[in-house]
Amino acid sequence: MSEMLMTEANQTNEGNTQQSVDNATSEQTTDTQQQAENVQNQQVSDETAVESETSDQEAVEGAPETYEFNRQVADAPNELDPEVVTAFGEVAKDLNLPQEAAQKVLDKVAPVIQARQAKAIEEVKVNWANDSQADQEFGGENFDSNLTVAKSALDTFGNDALKSLLAETGFGNHPEIIRFMYRAGQAISEDSYVGNSEGAKGNSIPKDFNGIANALYSNQQN
């Protein structure tokens, strides 16, 4: 009887011991899983913080919603055309340029743009002057004298504002403008007509852009 009790006691003790071991193992496993989850959550949190910081930096360093450019840039004689600035802003936004970087680029290219524009305009004026000198109606060898006839019409009917406009834009060198003034000059003074033939003489006027302009607008302040 005592042996049976001892056996039962031993079995009970062994059972309790095994349960204690199982409980301890279960607790260790739970702690390990919790630690792993904590590490994973920390990694996710760190990655989210890095992404957030990167996004904030990109938002600060990228293109603004609207550029505010200084159209009177250094080394450029005149303000840039608003349409040119708008087109440049669209390109800068596509490139995601910050405000300061975009303005620096504009400061560099603006003088070049204006120089090319001025050169192109000057070439157009010179071409108009050359076409006028070669015109079949009032050009050729009698161009100087016929230009005097055209100038008489401008002096008679044109005011200082018109003369300034024609001089500043170069339109006064355009063949059709000179043709109009030439015919008007003929109408008010028939004896001024010398045609496009040899033998007619007039004051000598340089046959270039400045010469034509001076001949037409020399007395615009009078």
PDB file of C-alpha atoms in Angstrom:
ATOM      1  CA  MET A   1       0.000   0.000   0.000  1.00  0.00           C
ATOM      2  CA  SER A   2       2.788   2.400   0.855  1.00  0.00           C
ATOM      3  CA  GLU A   3       4.544   1.603  -2.392  1.00  0.00           C
ATOM      4  CA  MET A   4       1.455   2.444  -4.339  1.00  0.00           C
ATOM      5  CA  LEU A   5       1.178   5.740  -2.587  1.00  0.00           C
ATOM      6  CA  MET A   6       4.810   6.470  -3.244  1.00  0.00           C
ATOM      7  CA  THR A   7       4.362   5.616  -6.889  1.00  0.00           C
ATOM      8  CA  GLU A   8       1.350   7.820  -7.173  1.00  0.00           C
ATOM      9  CA  ALA A   9       3.211  10.599  -5.425  1.00  0.00           C
ATOM     10  CA  ASN A  10       6.149  10.269  -7.752  1.00  0.00           C
ATOM     11  CA  GLN A  11       3.864  10.352 -10.764  1.00  0.00           C
ATOM     12  CA  THR A  12       2.182  13.428  -9.423  1.00  0.00           C
ATOM     13  CA  ASN A  13       5.471  15.167  -8.835  1.00  0.00           C
ATOM     14  CA  GLU A  14       6.671  14.278 -12.298  1.00  0.00           C
ATOM     15  CA  GLY A  15       3.452  15.598 -13.750  1.00  0.00           C
ATOM     16  CA  ASN A  16       3.792  18.880 -11.901  1.00  0.00           C
ATOM     17  CA  THR A  17       7.392  19.199 -12.999  1.00  0.00           C
ATOM     18  CA  GLN A  18       6.481  18.618 -16.654  1.00  0.00           C
ATOM     19  CA  GLN A  19       3.688  21.190 -16.443  1.00  0.00           C
ATOM     20  CA  SER A  20       6.092  23.732 -14.965  1.00  0.00           C
ATOM     21  CA  VAL A  21       8.537  23.112 -17.806  1.00  0.00           C
ATOM     22  CA  ASP A  22       5.769  23.480 -20.395  1.00  0.00           C
ATOM     23  CA  ASN A  23       4.586  26.708 -18.823  1.00  0.00           C
ATOM     24  CA  ALA A  24       8.099  28.133 -18.754  1.00  0.00           C
ATOM     25  CA  THR A  25       8.663  27.169 -22.381  1.00  0.00           C
ATOM     26  CA  SER A  26       5.382  28.750 -23.362  1.00  0.00           C
ATOM     27  CA  GLU A  27       6.256  31.966 -21.565  1.00  0.00           C
ATOM     28  CA  GLN A  28       9.679  32.123 -23.237  1.00  0.00           C
ATOM     29  CA  THR A  29       8.099  31.592 -26.638  1.00  0.00           C
ATOM     30  CA  THR A  30       5.583  34.347 -25.963  1.00  0.00           C
ATOM     31  CA  ASP A  31       8.348  36.712 -24.831  1.00  0.00           C
ATOM     32  CA  THR A  32      10.394  35.920 -27.930  1.00  0.00           C
ATOM     33  CA  GLN A  33       7.444  36.553 -30.225  1.00  0.00           C
ATOM     34  CA  GLN A  34       6.686  39.802 -28.437  1.00  0.00           C
ATOM     35  CA  GLN A  35      10.282  40.952 -28.795  1.00  0.00           C
ATOM     36  CA  ALA A  36      10.242  40.046 -32.506  1.00  0.00           C
ATOM     37  CA  GLU A  37       7.030  41.968 -32.987  1.00  0.00           C
ATOM     38  CA  ASN A  38       8.492  44.969 -31.146  1.00  0.00           C
ATOM     39  CA  VAL A  39      11.599  44.897 -33.362  1.00  0.00           C
ATOM     40  CA  GLN A  40       9.464  44.660 -36.497  1.00  0.00           C
ATOM     41  CA  ASN A  41       7.217  47.497 -35.375  1.00  0.00           C
ATOM     42  CA  GLN A  42      10.270  49.631 -34.619  1.00  0.00           C
ATOM     43  CA  GLN A  43      11.682  48.961 -38.096  1.00  0.00           C
ATOM     44  CA  VAL A  44       8.380  49.928 -39.710  1.00  0.00           C
ATOM     45  CA  SER A  45       8.244  53.072 -37.596  1.00  0.00           C
ATOM     46  CA  ASP A  46      11.810  54.015 -38.548  1.00  0.00           C
ATOM     47  CA  GLU A  47      11.109  53.429 -42.248  1.00  0.00           C
ATOM     48  CA  THR A  48       7.953  55.527 -42.055  1.00  0.00           C
ATOM     49  CA  ALA A  49       9.857  58.345 -40.364  1.00  0.00           C
ATOM     50  CA  VAL A  50      12.579  58.249 -43.052  1.00  0.00           C
ATOM     51  CA  GLU A  51       9.970  58.306 -45.825  1.00  0.00           C
ATOM     52  CA  SER A  52       8.165  61.186 -44.155  1.00  0.00           C
ATOM     53  CA  GLU A  53      11.385  63.159 -43.766  1.00  0.00           C
ATOM     54  CA  THR A  54      12.335  62.479 -47.383  1.00  0.00           C
ATOM     55  CA  SER A  55       8.896  63.601 -48.551  1.00  0.00           C
ATOM     56  CA  ASP A  56       9.182  66.808 -46.526  1.00  0.00           C
ATOM     57  CA  GLN A  57      12.603  67.549 -48.023  1.00  0.00           C
ATOM     58  CA  GLU A  58      11.323  66.932 -51.537  1.00  0.00           C
ATOM     59  CA  ALA A  59       8.374  69.222 -50.900  1.00  0.00           C
ATOM     60  CA  VAL A  60      10.683  71.991 -49.708  1.00  0.00           C
ATOM     61  CA  GLU A  61      13.337  71.544 -52.408  1.00  0.00           C
ATOM     62  CA  GLY A  62      11.028  70.918 -55.361  1.00  0.00           C
ATOM     63  CA  ALA A  63       9.155  73.302 -57.618  1.00  0.00           C
ATOM     64  CA  PRO A  64       6.784  75.763 -55.935  1.00  0.00           C
ATOM     65  CA  GLU A  65       3.106  75.890 -56.783  1.00  0.00           C
ATOM     66  CA  THR A  66       3.687  79.170 -58.638  1.00  0.00           C
ATOM     67  CA  TYR A  67       7.009  80.761 -59.599  1.00  0.00           C
ATOM     68  CA  GLU A  68       7.614  84.427 -58.852  1.00  0.00           C
ATOM     69  CA  PHE A  69      10.325  85.466 -61.287  1.00  0.00           C
ATOM     70  CA  ASN A  70      12.158  88.770 -61.457  1.00  0.00           C
ATOM     71  CA  ARG A  71      11.688  89.759 -65.113  1.00  0.00           C
ATOM     72  CA  GLN A  72      14.350  92.490 -64.906  1.00  0.00           C
ATOM     73  CA  VAL A  73      17.345  90.199 -64.591  1.00  0.00           C
ATOM     74  CA  ALA A  74      21.003  91.115 -64.315  1.00  0.00           C
ATOM     75  CA  ASP A  75      22.925  91.934 -67.521  1.00  0.00           C
ATOM     76  CA  ALA A  76      19.678  92.161 -69.505  1.00  0.00           C
ATOM     77  CA  PRO A  77      18.769  95.641 -70.840  1.00  0.00           C
ATOM     78  CA  ASN A  78      15.005  95.174 -70.778  1.00  0.00           C
ATOM     79  CA  GLU A  79      12.392  93.242 -68.878  1.00  0.00           C
ATOM     80  CA  LEU A  80      11.670  89.795 -70.252  1.00  0.00           C
ATOM     81  CA  ASP A  81       8.493  89.273 -72.208  1.00  0.00           C
ATOM     82  CA  PRO A  82       5.794  87.831 -69.885  1.00  0.00           C
ATOM     83  CA  GLU A  83       5.081  85.049 -72.380  1.00  0.00           C
ATOM     84  CA  VAL A  84       8.756  84.041 -72.353  1.00  0.00           C
ATOM     85  CA  VAL A  85       8.749  83.975 -68.547  1.00  0.00           C
ATOM     86  CA  THR A  86       5.557  81.899 -68.483  1.00  0.00           C
ATOM     87  CA  ALA A  87       6.983  79.370 -70.938  1.00  0.00           C
ATOM     88  CA  PHE A  88      10.199  79.147 -68.926  1.00  0.00           C
ATOM     89  CA  GLY A  89       8.192  78.587 -65.735  1.00  0.00           C
ATOM     90  CA  GLU A  90       6.413  75.629 -67.312  1.00  0.00           C
ATOM     91  CA  VAL A  91       9.758  74.046 -68.239  1.00  0.00           C
ATOM     92  CA  ALA A  92      11.179  74.722 -64.765  1.00  0.00           C
ATOM     93  CA  LYS A  93       8.145  73.090 -63.169  1.00  0.00           C
ATOM     94  CA  ASP A  94       8.519  70.010 -65.377  1.00  0.00           C
ATOM     95  CA  LEU A  95      12.123  69.788 -64.159  1.00  0.00           C
ATOM     96  CA  ASN A  96      10.954  70.303 -60.537  1.00  0.00           C
ATOM     97  CA  LEU A  97      13.357  73.223 -60.070  1.00  0.00           C
ATOM     98  CA  PRO A  98      13.078  75.136 -56.783  1.00  0.00           C
ATOM     99  CA  GLN A  99      12.377  78.871 -56.956  1.00  0.00           C
ATOM    100  CA  GLU A 100      15.978  79.935 -56.346  1.00  0.00           C
ATOM    101  CA  ALA A 101      17.466  77.478 -58.831  1.00  0.00           C
ATOM    102  CA  ALA A 102      14.924  78.430 -61.508  1.00  0.00           C
ATOM    103  CA  GLN A 103      15.675  82.152 -61.057  1.00  0.00           C
ATOM    104  CA  LYS A 104      19.416  81.485 -61.412  1.00  0.00           C
ATOM    105  CA  VAL A 105      18.824  79.670 -64.690  1.00  0.00           C
ATOM    106  CA  LEU A 106      16.621  82.507 -65.915  1.00  0.00           C
ATOM    107  CA  ASP A 107      19.296  85.057 -64.950  1.00  0.00           C
ATOM    108  CA  LYS A 108      21.785  83.166 -67.100  1.00  0.00           C
ATOM    109  CA  VAL A 109      19.668  82.674 -70.204  1.00  0.00           C
ATOM    110  CA  ALA A 110      17.779  85.996 -70.216  1.00  0.00           C
ATOM    111  CA  PRO A 111      20.626  88.141 -71.638  1.00  0.00           C
ATOM    112  CA  VAL A 112      21.194  85.568 -74.366  1.00  0.00           C
ATOM    113  CA  ILE A 113      17.491  85.472 -75.225  1.00  0.00           C
ATOM    114  CA  GLN A 114      17.251  89.262 -75.410  1.00  0.00           C
ATOM    115  CA  ALA A 115      20.428  89.545 -77.467  1.00  0.00           C
ATOM    116  CA  ARG A 116      19.084  87.052 -79.993  1.00  0.00           C
ATOM    117  CA  GLN A 117      15.739  88.850 -80.111  1.00  0.00           C
ATOM    118  CA  ALA A 118      17.442  92.207 -80.683  1.00  0.00           C
ATOM    119  CA  LYS A 119      19.625  90.737 -83.418  1.00  0.00           C
ATOM    120  CA  ALA A 120      16.630  89.171 -85.156  1.00  0.00           C
ATOM    121  CA  ILE A 121      14.702  92.456 -85.023  1.00  0.00           C
ATOM    122  CA  GLU A 122      17.672  94.385 -86.381  1.00  0.00           C
ATOM    123  CA  GLU A 123      18.027  91.922 -89.244  1.00  0.00           C
ATOM    124  CA  VAL A 124      14.356  92.410 -90.121  1.00  0.00           C
ATOM    125  CA  LYS A 125      14.789  96.195 -90.159  1.00  0.00           C
ATOM    126  CA  VAL A 126      17.838  95.927 -92.417  1.00  0.00           C
ATOM    127  CA  ASN A 127      15.964  93.607 -94.782  1.00  0.00           C
ATOM    128  CA  TRP A 128      13.098  96.093 -94.982  1.00  0.00           C
ATOM    129  CA  ALA A 129      15.554  98.873 -95.811  1.00  0.00           C
ATOM    130  CA  ASN A 130      17.208  96.765 -98.514  1.00  0.00           C
ATOM    131  CA  ASP A 131      13.838  95.846-100.014  1.00  0.00           C
ATOM    132  CA  SER A 132      12.838  99.514-100.060  1.00  0.00           C
ATOM    133  CA  GLN A 133      16.023 100.539-101.850  1.00  0.00           C
ATOM    134  CA  ALA A 134      15.384  97.888-104.508  1.00  0.00           C
ATOM    135  CA  ASP A 135      11.661  98.627-104.895  1.00  0.00           C
ATOM    136  CA  GLN A 136      10.489  98.924-108.488  1.00  0.00           C
ATOM    137  CA  GLU A 137       8.305 101.956-107.833  1.00  0.00           C
ATOM    138  CA  PHE A 138      10.378 104.285-105.658  1.00  0.00           C
ATOM    139  CA  GLY A 139      13.736 102.531-105.270  1.00  0.00           C
ATOM    140  CA  GLY A 140      16.763 102.254-107.490  1.00  0.00           C
ATOM    141  CA  GLU A 141      18.969 105.178-108.435  1.00  0.00           C
ATOM    142  CA  ASN A 142      16.301 107.746-107.544  1.00  0.00           C
ATOM    143  CA  PHE A 143      15.634 106.315-104.111  1.00  0.00           C
ATOM    144  CA  ASP A 144      17.138 109.330-102.309  1.00  0.00           C
ATOM    145  CA  SER A 145      14.939 111.836-104.121  1.00  0.00           C
ATOM    146  CA  ASN A 146      11.806 109.720-103.808  1.00  0.00           C
ATOM    147  CA  LEU A 147      12.474 109.286-100.117  1.00  0.00           C
ATOM    148  CA  THR A 148      12.392 113.073 -99.836  1.00  0.00           C
ATOM    149  CA  VAL A 149       8.923 113.004-101.439  1.00  0.00           C
ATOM    150  CA  ALA A 150       7.815 110.401 -98.899  1.00  0.00           C
ATOM    151  CA  LYS A 151       9.232 112.497 -96.070  1.00  0.00           C
ATOM    152  CA  SER A 152       7.244 115.526 -97.226  1.00  0.00           C
ATOM    153  CA  ALA A 153       4.023 113.544 -96.760  1.00  0.00           C
ATOM    154  CA  LEU A 154       5.105 112.406 -93.303  1.00  0.00           C
ATOM    155  CA  ASP A 155       5.977 115.969 -92.307  1.00  0.00           C
ATOM    156  CA  THR A 156       2.615 117.187 -93.602  1.00  0.00           C
ATOM    157  CA  PHE A 157       0.304 114.579 -92.124  1.00  0.00           C
ATOM    158  CA  GLY A 158       2.289 112.850 -89.387  1.00  0.00           C
ATOM    159  CA  ASN A 159       2.811 114.055 -85.839  1.00  0.00           C
ATOM    160  CA  ASP A 160       5.750 113.435 -83.495  1.00  0.00           C
ATOM    161  CA  ALA A 161       4.111 110.381 -81.982  1.00  0.00           C
ATOM    162  CA  LEU A 162       3.799 108.712 -85.385  1.00  0.00           C
ATOM    163  CA  LYS A 163       7.374 109.593 -86.318  1.00  0.00           C
ATOM    164  CA  SER A 164       8.651 108.171 -83.042  1.00  0.00           C
ATOM    165  CA  LEU A 165       6.663 104.983 -83.553  1.00  0.00           C
ATOM    166  CA  LEU A 166       8.006 104.468 -87.063  1.00  0.00           C
ATOM    167  CA  ALA A 167      11.575 105.180 -85.963  1.00  0.00           C
ATOM    168  CA  GLU A 168      11.551 103.008 -82.841  1.00  0.00           C
ATOM    169  CA  THR A 169       9.890  99.992 -84.421  1.00  0.00           C
ATOM    170  CA  GLY A 170      11.667 100.230 -87.752  1.00  0.00           C
ATOM    171  CA  PHE A 171       8.333 100.150 -89.589  1.00  0.00           C
ATOM    172  CA  GLY A 172       9.343 103.376 -91.324  1.00  0.00           C
ATOM    173  CA  ASN A 173      11.762 101.296 -93.393  1.00  0.00           C
ATOM    174  CA  HIS A 174       9.072  98.882 -94.554  1.00  0.00           C
ATOM    175  CA  PRO A 175       8.526  99.150 -98.322  1.00  0.00           C
ATOM    176  CA  GLU A 176       4.754  99.435 -97.995  1.00  0.00           C
ATOM    177  CA  ILE A 177       4.987 102.242 -95.413  1.00  0.00           C
ATOM    178  CA  ILE A 178       7.396 104.182 -97.636  1.00  0.00           C
ATOM    179  CA  ARG A 179       5.221 103.449-100.668  1.00  0.00           C
ATOM    180  CA  PHE A 180       2.192 104.923 -98.919  1.00  0.00           C
ATOM    181  CA  MET A 181       4.090 108.066 -97.882  1.00  0.00           C
ATOM    182  CA  TYR A 182       5.691 108.349-101.321  1.00  0.00           C
ATOM    183  CA  ARG A 183       2.337 108.287-103.080  1.00  0.00           C
ATOM    184  CA  ALA A 184       0.896 110.731-100.570  1.00  0.00           C
ATOM    185  CA  GLY A 185       3.846 113.024-101.239  1.00  0.00           C
ATOM    186  CA  GLN A 186       3.187 112.805-104.930  1.00  0.00           C
ATOM    187  CA  ALA A 187      -0.449 113.733-104.376  1.00  0.00           C
ATOM    188  CA  ILE A 188       0.370 116.915-102.452  1.00  0.00           C
ATOM    189  CA  SER A 189       3.220 118.000-104.706  1.00  0.00           C
ATOM    190  CA  GLU A 190       3.220 116.627-108.215  1.00  0.00           C
ATOM    191  CA  ASP A 191       6.433 118.391-109.131  1.00  0.00           C
ATOM    192  CA  SER A 192       8.266 116.359-106.448  1.00  0.00           C
ATOM    193  CA  TYR A 193       7.736 113.196-108.447  1.00  0.00           C
ATOM    194  CA  VAL A 194      10.978 112.023-110.026  1.00  0.00           C
ATOM    195  CA  GLY A 195      10.080 108.429-110.846  1.00  0.00           C
ATOM    196  CA  ASN A 196      12.503 105.545-111.001  1.00  0.00           C
ATOM    197  CA  SER A 197      14.554 106.738-113.932  1.00  0.00           C
ATOM    198  CA  GLU A 198      18.013 108.160-114.478  1.00  0.00           C
ATOM    199  CA  GLY A 199      18.700 111.878-114.401  1.00  0.00           C
ATOM    200  CA  ALA A 200      16.738 112.803-111.305  1.00  0.00           C
ATOM    201  CA  LYS A 201      18.809 114.193-108.487  1.00  0.00           C
ATOM    202  CA  GLY A 202      18.162 114.845-104.838  1.00  0.00           C
ATOM    203  CA  ASN A 203      19.940 115.155-101.548  1.00  0.00           C
ATOM    204  CA  SER A 204      22.385 112.337-100.871  1.00  0.00           C
ATOM    205  CA  ILE A 205      21.076 109.988 -98.164  1.00  0.00           C
ATOM    206  CA  PRO A 206      22.999 106.934 -96.913  1.00  0.00           C
ATOM    207  CA  LYS A 207      21.261 103.831 -98.237  1.00  0.00           C
ATOM    208  CA  ASP A 208      21.052 101.895 -94.986  1.00  0.00           C
ATOM    209  CA  PHE A 209      18.711 101.568 -92.043  1.00  0.00           C
ATOM    210  CA  ASN A 210      20.028 104.594 -90.127  1.00  0.00           C
ATOM    211  CA  GLY A 211      20.167 106.737 -93.252  1.00  0.00           C
ATOM    212  CA  ILE A 212      16.549 106.044 -94.127  1.00  0.00           C
ATOM    213  CA  ALA A 213      15.443 106.656 -90.559  1.00  0.00           C
ATOM    214  CA  ASN A 214      17.305 109.950 -90.347  1.00  0.00           C
ATOM    215  CA  ALA A 215      15.872 111.091 -93.657  1.00  0.00           C
ATOM    216  CA  LEU A 216      12.313 110.386 -92.574  1.00  0.00           C
ATOM    217  CA  TYR A 217      12.392 111.435 -88.923  1.00  0.00           C
ATOM    218  CA  SER A 218      15.190 114.020 -88.666  1.00  0.00           C
ATOM    219  CA  ASN A 219      12.803 116.872 -87.729  1.00  0.00           C
ATOM    220  CA  GLN A 220      10.352 114.887 -85.582  1.00  0.00           C
ATOM    221  CA  GLN A 221      10.997 117.168 -82.594  1.00  0.00           C
ATOM    222  CA  ASN A 222      10.162 120.320 -84.572  1.00  0.00           C
TER     223      ASN A 222
END
